[in-house]
Short mmCIF file of C-alpha atoms in Angstrom, two decimals:
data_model
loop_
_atom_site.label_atom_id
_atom_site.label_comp_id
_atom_site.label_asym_id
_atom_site.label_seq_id
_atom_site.Cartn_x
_atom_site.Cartn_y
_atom_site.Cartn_z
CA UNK A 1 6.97 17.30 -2.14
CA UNK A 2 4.10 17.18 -4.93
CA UNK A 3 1.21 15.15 -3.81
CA UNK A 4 -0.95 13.72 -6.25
CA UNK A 5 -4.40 14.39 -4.49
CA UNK A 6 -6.51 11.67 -3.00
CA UNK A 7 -10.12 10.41 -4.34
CA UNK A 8 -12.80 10.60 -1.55
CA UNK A 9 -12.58 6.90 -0.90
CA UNK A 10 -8.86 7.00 -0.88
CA UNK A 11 -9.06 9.87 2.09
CA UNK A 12 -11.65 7.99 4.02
CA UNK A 13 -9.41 5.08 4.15
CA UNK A 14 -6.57 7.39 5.22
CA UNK A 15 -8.73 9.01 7.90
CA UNK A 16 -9.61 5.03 9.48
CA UNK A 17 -5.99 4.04 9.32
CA UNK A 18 -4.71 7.89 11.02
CA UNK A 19 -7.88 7.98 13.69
CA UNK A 20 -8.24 4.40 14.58
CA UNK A 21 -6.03 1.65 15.74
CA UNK A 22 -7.79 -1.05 13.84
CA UNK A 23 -5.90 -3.81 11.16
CA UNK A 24 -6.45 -2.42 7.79
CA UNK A 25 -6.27 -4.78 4.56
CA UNK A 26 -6.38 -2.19 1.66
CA UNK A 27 -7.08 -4.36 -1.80
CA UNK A 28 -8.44 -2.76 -5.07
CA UNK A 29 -8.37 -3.53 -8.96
CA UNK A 30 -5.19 -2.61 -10.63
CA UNK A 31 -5.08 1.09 -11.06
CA UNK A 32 -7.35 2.27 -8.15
CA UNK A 33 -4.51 3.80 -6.33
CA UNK A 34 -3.13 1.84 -3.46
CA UNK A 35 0.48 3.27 -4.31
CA UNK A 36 -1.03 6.46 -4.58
CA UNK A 37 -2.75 5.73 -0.88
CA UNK A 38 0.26 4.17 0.75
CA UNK A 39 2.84 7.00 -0.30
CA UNK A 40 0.23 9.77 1.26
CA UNK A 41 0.02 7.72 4.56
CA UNK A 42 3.81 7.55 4.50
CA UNK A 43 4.55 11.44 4.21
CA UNK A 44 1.52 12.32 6.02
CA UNK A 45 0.69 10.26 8.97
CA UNK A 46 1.41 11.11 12.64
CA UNK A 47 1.97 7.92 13.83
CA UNK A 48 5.19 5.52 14.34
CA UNK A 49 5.42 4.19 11.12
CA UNK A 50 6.84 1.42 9.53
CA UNK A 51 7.27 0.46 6.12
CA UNK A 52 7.93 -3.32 4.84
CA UNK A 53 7.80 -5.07 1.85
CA UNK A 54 8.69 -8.91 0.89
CA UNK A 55 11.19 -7.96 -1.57
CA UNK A 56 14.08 -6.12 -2.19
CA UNK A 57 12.67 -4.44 -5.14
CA UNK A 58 9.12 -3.76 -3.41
CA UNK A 59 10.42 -2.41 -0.56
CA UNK A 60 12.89 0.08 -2.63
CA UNK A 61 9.78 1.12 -4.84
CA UNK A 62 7.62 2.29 -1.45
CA UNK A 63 10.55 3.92 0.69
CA UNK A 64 11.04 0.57 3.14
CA UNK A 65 13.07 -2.34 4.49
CA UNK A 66 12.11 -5.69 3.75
CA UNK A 67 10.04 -7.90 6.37
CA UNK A 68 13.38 -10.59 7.06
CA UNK A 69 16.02 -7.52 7.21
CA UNK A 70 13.48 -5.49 9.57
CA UNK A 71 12.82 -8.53 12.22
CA UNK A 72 16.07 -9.93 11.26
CA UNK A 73 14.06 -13.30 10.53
CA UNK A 74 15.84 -16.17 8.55
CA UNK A 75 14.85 -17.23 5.51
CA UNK A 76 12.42 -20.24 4.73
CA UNK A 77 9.86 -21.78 7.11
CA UNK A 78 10.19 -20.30 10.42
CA UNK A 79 7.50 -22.80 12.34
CA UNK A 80 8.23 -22.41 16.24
CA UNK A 81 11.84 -22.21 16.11
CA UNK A 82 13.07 -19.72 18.52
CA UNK A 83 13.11 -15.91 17.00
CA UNK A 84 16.85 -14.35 18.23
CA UNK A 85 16.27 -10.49 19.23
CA UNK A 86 19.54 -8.06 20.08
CA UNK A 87 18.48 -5.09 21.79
CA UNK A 88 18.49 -2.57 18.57
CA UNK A 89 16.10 -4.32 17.37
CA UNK A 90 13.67 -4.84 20.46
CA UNK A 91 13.89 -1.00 20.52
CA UNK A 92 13.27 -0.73 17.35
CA UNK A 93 9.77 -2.97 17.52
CA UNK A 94 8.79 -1.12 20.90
CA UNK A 95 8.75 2.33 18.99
CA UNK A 96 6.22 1.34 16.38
CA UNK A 97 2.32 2.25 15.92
CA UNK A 98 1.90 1.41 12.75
CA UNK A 99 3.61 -1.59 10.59
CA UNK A 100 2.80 -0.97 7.19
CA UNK A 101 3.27 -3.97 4.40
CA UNK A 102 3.13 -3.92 0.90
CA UNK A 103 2.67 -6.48 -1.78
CA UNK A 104 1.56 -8.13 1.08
CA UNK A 105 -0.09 -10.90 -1.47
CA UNK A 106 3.71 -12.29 -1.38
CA UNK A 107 3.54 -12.80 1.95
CA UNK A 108 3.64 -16.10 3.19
CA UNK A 109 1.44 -17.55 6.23
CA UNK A 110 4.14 -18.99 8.10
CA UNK A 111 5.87 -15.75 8.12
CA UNK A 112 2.97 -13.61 9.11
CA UNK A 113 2.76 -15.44 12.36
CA UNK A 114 6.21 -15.16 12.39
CA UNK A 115 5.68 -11.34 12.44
CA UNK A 116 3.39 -11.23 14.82
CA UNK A 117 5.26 -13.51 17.19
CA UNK A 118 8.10 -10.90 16.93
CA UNK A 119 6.33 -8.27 17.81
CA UNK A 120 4.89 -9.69 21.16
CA UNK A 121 8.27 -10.96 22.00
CA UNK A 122 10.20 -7.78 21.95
CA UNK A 123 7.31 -5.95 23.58
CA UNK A 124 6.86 -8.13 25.64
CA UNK A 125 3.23 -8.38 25.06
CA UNK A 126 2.69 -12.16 24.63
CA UNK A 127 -1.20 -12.23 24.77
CA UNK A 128 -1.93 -8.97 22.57
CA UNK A 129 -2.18 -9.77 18.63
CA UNK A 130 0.98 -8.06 16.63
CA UNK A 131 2.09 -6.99 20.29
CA UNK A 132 -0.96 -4.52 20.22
CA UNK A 133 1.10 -2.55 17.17
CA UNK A 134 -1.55 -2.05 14.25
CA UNK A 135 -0.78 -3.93 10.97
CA UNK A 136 -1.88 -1.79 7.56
CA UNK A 137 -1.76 -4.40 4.58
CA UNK A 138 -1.83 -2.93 1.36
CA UNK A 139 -2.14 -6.03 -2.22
CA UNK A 140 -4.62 -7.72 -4.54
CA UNK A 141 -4.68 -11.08 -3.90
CA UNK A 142 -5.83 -11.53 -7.61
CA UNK A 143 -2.00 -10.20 -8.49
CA UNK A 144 0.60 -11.58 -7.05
CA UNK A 145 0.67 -14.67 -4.94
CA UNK A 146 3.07 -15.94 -2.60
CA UNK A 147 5.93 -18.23 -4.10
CA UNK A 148 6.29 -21.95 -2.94
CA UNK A 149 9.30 -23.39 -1.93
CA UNK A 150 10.72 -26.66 -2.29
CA UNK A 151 8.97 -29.71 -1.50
CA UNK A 152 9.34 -29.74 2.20
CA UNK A 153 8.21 -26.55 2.54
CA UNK A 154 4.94 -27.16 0.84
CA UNK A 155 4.17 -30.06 2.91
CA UNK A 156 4.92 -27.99 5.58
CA UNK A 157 2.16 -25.62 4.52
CA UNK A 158 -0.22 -28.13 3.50
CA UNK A 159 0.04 -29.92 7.34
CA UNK A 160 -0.06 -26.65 8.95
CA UNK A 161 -2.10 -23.93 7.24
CA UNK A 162 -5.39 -23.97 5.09
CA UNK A 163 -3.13 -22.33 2.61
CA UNK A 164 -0.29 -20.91 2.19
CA UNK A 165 -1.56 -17.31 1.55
CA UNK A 166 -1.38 -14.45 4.26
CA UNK A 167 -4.73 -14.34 5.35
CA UNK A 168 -4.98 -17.68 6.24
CA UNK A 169 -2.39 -17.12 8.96
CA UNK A 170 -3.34 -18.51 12.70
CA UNK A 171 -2.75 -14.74 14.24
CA UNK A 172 -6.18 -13.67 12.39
CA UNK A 173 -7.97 -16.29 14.49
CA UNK A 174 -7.38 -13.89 17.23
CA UNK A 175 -7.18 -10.93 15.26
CA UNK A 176 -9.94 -8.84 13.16
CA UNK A 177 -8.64 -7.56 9.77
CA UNK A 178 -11.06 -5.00 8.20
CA UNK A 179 -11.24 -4.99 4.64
CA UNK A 180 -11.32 -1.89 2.37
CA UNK A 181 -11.48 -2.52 -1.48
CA UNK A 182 -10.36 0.56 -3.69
CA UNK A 183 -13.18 1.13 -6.41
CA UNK A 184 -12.47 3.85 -8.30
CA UNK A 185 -10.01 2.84 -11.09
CA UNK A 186 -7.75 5.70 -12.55
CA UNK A 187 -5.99 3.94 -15.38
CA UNK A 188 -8.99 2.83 -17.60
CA UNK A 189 -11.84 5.08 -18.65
CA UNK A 190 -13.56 2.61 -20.93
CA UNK A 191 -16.77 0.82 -18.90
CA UNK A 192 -16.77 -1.60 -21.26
CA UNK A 193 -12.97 -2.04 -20.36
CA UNK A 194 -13.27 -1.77 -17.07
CA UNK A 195 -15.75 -4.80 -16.92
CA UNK A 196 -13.93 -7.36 -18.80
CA UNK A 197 -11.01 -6.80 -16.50
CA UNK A 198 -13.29 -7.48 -13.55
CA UNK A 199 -14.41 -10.63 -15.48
CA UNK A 200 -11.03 -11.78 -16.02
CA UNK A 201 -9.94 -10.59 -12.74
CA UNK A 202 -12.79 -12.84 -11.09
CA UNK A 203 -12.73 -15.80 -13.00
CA UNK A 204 -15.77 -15.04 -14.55
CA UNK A 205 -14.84 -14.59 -18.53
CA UNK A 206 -18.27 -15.19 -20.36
CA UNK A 207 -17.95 -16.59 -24.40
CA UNK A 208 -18.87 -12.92 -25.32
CA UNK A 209 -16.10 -10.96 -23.26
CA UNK A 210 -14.07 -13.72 -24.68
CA UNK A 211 -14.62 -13.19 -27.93
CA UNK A 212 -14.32 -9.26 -27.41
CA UNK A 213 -10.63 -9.17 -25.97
CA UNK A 214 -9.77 -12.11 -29.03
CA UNK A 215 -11.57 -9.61 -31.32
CA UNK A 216 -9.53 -6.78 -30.29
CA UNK A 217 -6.24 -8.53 -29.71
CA UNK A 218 -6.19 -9.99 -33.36
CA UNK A 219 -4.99 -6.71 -35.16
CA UNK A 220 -1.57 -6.45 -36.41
CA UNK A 221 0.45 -4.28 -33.83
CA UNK A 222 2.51 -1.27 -34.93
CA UNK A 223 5.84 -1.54 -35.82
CA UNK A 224 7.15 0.78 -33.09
CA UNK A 225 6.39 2.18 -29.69
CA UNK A 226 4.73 -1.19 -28.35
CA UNK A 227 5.67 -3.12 -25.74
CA UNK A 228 5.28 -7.17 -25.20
CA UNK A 229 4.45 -8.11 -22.46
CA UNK A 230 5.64 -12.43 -21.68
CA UNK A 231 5.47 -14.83 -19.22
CA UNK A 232 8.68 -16.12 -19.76
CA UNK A 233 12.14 -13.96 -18.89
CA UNK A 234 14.05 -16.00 -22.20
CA UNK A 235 10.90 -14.72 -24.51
CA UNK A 236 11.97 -11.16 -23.05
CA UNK A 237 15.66 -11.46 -23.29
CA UNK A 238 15.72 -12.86 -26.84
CA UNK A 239 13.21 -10.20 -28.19
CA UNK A 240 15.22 -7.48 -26.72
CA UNK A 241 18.78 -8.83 -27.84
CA UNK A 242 17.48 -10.06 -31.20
CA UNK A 243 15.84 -5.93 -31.23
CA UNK A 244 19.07 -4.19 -30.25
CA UNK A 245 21.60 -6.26 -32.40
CA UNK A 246 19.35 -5.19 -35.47
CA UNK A 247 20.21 -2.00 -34.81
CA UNK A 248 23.01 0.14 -36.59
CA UNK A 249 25.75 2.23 -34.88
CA UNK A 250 27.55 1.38 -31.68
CA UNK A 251 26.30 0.39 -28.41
CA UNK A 252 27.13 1.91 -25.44
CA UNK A 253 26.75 0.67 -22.17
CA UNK A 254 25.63 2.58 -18.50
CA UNK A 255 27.70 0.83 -15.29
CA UNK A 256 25.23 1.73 -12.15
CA UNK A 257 26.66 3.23 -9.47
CA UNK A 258 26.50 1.32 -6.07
CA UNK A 259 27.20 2.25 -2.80
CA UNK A 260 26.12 0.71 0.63
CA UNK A 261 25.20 -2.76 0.85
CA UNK A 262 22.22 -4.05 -1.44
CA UNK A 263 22.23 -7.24 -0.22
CA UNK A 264 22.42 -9.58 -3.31
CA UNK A 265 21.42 -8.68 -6.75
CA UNK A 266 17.97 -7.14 -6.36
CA UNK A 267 18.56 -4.06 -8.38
CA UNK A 268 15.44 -1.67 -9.07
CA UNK A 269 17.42 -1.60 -12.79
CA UNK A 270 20.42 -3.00 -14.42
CA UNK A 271 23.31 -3.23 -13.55
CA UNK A 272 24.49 -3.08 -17.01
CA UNK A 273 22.62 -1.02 -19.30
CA UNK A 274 23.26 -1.13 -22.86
CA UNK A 275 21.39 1.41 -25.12
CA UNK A 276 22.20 2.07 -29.19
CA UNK A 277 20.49 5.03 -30.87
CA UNK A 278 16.54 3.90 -31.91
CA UNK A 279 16.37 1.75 -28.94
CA UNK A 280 12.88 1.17 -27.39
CA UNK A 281 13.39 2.09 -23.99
CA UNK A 282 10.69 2.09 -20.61
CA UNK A 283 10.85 4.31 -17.82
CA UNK A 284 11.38 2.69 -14.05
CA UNK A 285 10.13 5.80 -12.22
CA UNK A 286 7.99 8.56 -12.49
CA UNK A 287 9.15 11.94 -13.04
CA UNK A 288 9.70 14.26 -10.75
CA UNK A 289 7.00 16.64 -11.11
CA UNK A 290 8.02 20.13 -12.16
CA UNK A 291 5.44 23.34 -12.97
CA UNK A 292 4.44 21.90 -16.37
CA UNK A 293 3.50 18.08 -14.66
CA UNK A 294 5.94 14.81 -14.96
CA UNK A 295 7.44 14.27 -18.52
CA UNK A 296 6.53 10.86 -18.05
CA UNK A 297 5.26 7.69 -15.28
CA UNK A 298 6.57 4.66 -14.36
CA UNK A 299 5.92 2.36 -17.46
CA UNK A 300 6.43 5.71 -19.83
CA UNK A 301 7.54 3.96 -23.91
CA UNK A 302 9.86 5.71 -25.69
CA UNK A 303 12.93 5.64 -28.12
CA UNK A 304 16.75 6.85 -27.68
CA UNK A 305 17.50 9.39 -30.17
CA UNK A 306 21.08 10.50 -28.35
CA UNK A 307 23.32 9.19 -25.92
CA UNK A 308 26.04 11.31 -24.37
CA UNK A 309 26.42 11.85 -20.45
CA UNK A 310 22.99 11.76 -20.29
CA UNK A 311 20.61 9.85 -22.01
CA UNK A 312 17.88 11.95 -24.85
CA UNK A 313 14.61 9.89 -25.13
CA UNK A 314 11.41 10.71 -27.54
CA UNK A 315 8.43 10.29 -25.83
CA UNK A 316 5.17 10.82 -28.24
CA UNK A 317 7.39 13.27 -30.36
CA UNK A 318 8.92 15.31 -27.76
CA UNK A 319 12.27 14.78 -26.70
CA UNK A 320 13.43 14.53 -22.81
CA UNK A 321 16.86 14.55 -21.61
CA UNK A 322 16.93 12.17 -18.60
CA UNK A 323 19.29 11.79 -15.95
CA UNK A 324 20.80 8.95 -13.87
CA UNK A 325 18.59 8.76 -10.78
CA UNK A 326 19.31 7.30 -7.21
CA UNK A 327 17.47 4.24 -5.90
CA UNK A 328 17.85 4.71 -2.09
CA UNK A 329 17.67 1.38 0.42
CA UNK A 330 16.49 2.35 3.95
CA UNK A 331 17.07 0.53 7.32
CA UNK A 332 15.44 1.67 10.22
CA UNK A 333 16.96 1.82 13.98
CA UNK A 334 16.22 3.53 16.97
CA UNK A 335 17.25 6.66 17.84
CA UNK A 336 17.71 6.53 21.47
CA UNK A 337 18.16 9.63 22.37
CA UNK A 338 15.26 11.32 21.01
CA UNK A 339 13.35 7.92 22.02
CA UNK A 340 11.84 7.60 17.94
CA UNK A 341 12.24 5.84 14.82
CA UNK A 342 14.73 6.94 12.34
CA UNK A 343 14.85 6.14 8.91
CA UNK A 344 18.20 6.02 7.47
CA UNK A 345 19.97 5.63 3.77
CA UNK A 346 22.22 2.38 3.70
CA UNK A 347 22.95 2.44 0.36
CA UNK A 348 22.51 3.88 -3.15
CA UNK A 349 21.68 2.60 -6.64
CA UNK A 350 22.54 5.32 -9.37
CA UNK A 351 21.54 4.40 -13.00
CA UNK A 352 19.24 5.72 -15.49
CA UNK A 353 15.41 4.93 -15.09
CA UNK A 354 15.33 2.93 -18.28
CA UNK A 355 15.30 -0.51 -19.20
CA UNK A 356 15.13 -2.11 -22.97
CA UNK A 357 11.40 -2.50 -23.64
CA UNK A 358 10.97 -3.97 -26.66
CA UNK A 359 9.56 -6.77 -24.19
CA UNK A 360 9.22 -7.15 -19.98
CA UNK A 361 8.00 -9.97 -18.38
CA UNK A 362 4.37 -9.88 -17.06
CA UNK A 363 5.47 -10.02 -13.58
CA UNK A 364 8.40 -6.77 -14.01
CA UNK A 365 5.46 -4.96 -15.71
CA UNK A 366 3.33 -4.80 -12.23
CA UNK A 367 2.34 -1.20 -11.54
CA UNK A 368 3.25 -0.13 -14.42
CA UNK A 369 0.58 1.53 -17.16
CA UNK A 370 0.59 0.88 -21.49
CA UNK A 371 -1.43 2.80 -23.51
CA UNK A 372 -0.35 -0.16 -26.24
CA UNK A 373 0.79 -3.45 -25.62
CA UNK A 374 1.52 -7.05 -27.40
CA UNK A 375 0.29 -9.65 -24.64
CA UNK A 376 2.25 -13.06 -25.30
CA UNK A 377 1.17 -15.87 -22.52
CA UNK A 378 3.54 -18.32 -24.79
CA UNK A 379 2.14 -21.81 -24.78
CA UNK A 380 0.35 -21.72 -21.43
CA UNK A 381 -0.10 -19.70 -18.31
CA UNK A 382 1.41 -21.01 -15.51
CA UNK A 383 0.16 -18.93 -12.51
CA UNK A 384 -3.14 -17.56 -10.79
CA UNK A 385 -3.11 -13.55 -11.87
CA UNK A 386 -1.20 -13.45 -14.60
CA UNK A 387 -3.71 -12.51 -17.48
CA UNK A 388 -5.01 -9.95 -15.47
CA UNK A 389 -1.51 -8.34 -14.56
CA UNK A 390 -0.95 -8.46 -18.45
CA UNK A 391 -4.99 -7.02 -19.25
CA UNK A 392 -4.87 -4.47 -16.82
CA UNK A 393 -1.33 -2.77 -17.69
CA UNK A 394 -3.81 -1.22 -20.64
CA UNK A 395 -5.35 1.70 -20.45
CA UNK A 396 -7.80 0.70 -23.42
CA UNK A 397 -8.88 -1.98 -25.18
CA UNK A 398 -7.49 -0.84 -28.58
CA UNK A 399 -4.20 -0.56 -27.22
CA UNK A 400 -4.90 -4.68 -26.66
CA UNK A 401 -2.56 -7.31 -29.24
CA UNK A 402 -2.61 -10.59 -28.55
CA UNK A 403 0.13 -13.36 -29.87
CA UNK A 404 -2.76 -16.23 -30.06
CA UNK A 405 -6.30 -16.13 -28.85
CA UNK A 406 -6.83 -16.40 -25.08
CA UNK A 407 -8.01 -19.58 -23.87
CA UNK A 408 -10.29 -20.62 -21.17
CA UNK A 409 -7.04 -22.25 -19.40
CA UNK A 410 -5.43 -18.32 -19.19
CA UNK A 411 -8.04 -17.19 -16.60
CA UNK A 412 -6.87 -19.31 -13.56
CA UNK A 413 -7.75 -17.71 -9.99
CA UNK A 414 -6.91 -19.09 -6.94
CA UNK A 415 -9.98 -21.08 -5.42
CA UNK A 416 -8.10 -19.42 -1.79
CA UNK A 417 -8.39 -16.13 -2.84
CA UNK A 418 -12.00 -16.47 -4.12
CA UNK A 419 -12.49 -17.69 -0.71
CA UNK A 420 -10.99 -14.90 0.93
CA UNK A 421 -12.32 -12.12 -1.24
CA UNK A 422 -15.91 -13.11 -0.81
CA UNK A 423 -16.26 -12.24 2.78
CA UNK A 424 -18.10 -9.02 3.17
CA UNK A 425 -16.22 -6.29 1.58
CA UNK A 426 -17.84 -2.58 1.61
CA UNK A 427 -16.17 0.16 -0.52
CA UNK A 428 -15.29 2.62 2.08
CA UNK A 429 -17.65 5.37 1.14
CA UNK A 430 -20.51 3.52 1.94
CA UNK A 431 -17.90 1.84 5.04
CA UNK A 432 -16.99 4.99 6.48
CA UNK A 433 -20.24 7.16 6.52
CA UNK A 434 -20.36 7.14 9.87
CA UNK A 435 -16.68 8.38 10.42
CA UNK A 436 -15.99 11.71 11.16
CA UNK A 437 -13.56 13.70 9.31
CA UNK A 438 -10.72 12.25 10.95
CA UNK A 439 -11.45 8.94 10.77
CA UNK A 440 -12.97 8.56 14.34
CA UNK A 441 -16.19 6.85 15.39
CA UNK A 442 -18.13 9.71 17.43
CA UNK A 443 -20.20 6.83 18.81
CA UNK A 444 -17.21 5.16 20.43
#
């Protein structure tokens, strides 16, 4: 497998996760490589590892199970009820070093101590934290926040927990969680950029970056090869419907093959995907690498020029023949007779990486990377984050069009995260000077 090589800070934070057993929180701006991180420390580690996400589709995008299927927790609140363990899966949680979770942002408070109440019960380790298995977090808080339920469930939260985010979980009373924050980004290049994403990240848009992203938003987009980016999934389905029917010929239409169980309807693409010739299309997955580099990245724009078996798409003038590809949805188990984890396909999505792109909601648009984009936050934003998801997609500011002039009321960040965020956090080159090169404290 081709490895896209790791920054210095990135392999520092590698070496303290691989040489120590300590709780790692791994945060960063978008585009400072915590994918990139996470998918290294998943091929490369020697350690037990686990891999769990909060979603279906997060935990097919990193190679894992999600957190509920893993611990076979219920859904909802889990409180103190009583968590029900066969014997597969108290064999599973006894062969694990390392639990890994991403998007962990999404996770809940109530069922992180639910986690970590799992774990000591099936090791039977009631008085060590997570069952003495270390936890790797990987999420910006700034991003994605955990979703609220109904309204018993929030006054569940608001009795029982400061908040409802992860880190204000009871375990971490007990627990230490050390911090690393990613600080080298890789998708912009532009200082100036790079700042008024921190600014808007923060909270802290002054009049003057204000006026700077309304400047540069105001132009008149091109007429092709741009995406918009909404807050709303009816802006994105009428813009893409209202696109497609405008165009001339037939339309033909891609069935995904599915095999295994997926457990509801949390596809990595559609089920359904209808295409016509000129259709503005945006790639799901990157590229396999091959000798000359990928032919494009997840988030890749382009437009169909022929559909036959296969699928021909124009990408910056060169044309690419792409392929169905397989989505593959892991469950792990334990293998008793070699005593380890095993990691094992339970089913299979085939369909081709694409997905109409005309528009994509800000939310389906996380991780992804624009060179141009039309950012529409409709008549108000209605979540912490999601001006910066939308911002930082870009890799410049003149590939920036806005609908209407941000507003002070678009830059909402949780007053929790701020909270969180502002404890100590030391960018691991300076954190990890006195590491060895394997991660290890010589002093002890």
């Amino acid at each position: 497998m081709s490895e896209i090589p790791l920054s210095r800070e990135q392999a520092l934070i590698f070496a303290a996760i691989e040489g120590t057993k300590q709780n790692v929180f791994v945060t960063g701006r978008a585009g400072t490589g915590k994918s990139t991180l996470l998918n290294h420390l998943s091929w490369n580690t020697s350690k037990q590892i686990v891999i769990a996400a909060p979603t279906g589709v997060a935990a097919l995008n990193v190679g894992g199970q999600t957190i509920h299927s893993l611990f076979r927790l219920p859904i909802g609140v889990i409180a103190d009820s009583p968590i029900d363990q066969n014997d597969q899966v108290r064999k599973l949680l006894n062969t694990i070093d390392t639990l890994v979770i991403d998007e962990v942002s999404m996770v809940n408070a109530d069922l992180m101590d639910a986690i970590d109440r799992s774990l000591r019960q099936a090791r039977q380790r009631p008085f060590d934290v997570f069952g003495g298995v270390q936890i790797v977090l990987f999420g910006d808080p700034y991003q994605l926040a955990p979703v609220p339920g109904g309204p018993d469930e929030r006054a569940y939260f608001a009795d029982h927990y400061r908040s409802m985010w992860f880190f204000d979980a009871k375990v971490w009373r007990d627990a230490e969680l050390r911090i690393f924050e990613l600080t080298e980004i890789h998708r912009q290049r532009d200082n100036d950029f790079k700042l008024m994403l921190n600014a808007v990240r923060h909270g802290q848009v002054t009049p003057e970056i204000g006026g700077a992203l309304n400047g540069a938003g105001a132009r008149t987009p091109p007429s092709e090869g741009v995406i918009t980016l909404a807050t709303r999934n009816d802006a994105v389905n009428r813009i893409n419907a209202s696109a497609l029917k405008k165009l001339s010929g037939k339309s033909l239409t891609a069935k995904a093959d599915i095999t295994g169980d997926f457990g509801g309807k949390q596809f990595p693409a559609d089920e359904v995907l209808e295409l016509k010739v000129g259709a503005q299309v945006m790639f799901l997955r990157n590229d396999s690498p091959l000798d000359g580099g990928p032919r494009w990245v997840n988030g890749s724009i382009g437009t169909v020029t022929k559909v036959t078996s296969t699928v021909f798409v124009d990408i910056d003038g060169d044309v690419h023949e792409v392929e169905p590809t397989v989505w593959e949805k892991y469950k792990y188990t334990y293998n008793a007779a070699t005593k380890k984890l095993s990691r094992d396909v339970v089913a299979e999505f085939t369909q081709f990486p694409l997905r109409l792109a005309w528009a994509v909601t800000i939310h389906k648009s996380q991780g992804a990377t624009y060179e141009r984009a039309v950012v529409d936050l409709g008549a108000r934003v209605f979540s912490p984050g999601q001006t910066y998801v939308a911002l930082s997609r870009l890799t410049s500011l003149d590939g920036l069009y806005l609908t209407r002039p941000l507003r002070p009321s678009d830059i909402i960040v949780d007053e929790n995260v701020k909270r969180f965020m502002n404890i100590e956090v030391v960018p691991p080159v300076a954190d990890l000077a006195g590491l060895d090169e394997s991660g290890r404290d010589p002093s002890g």
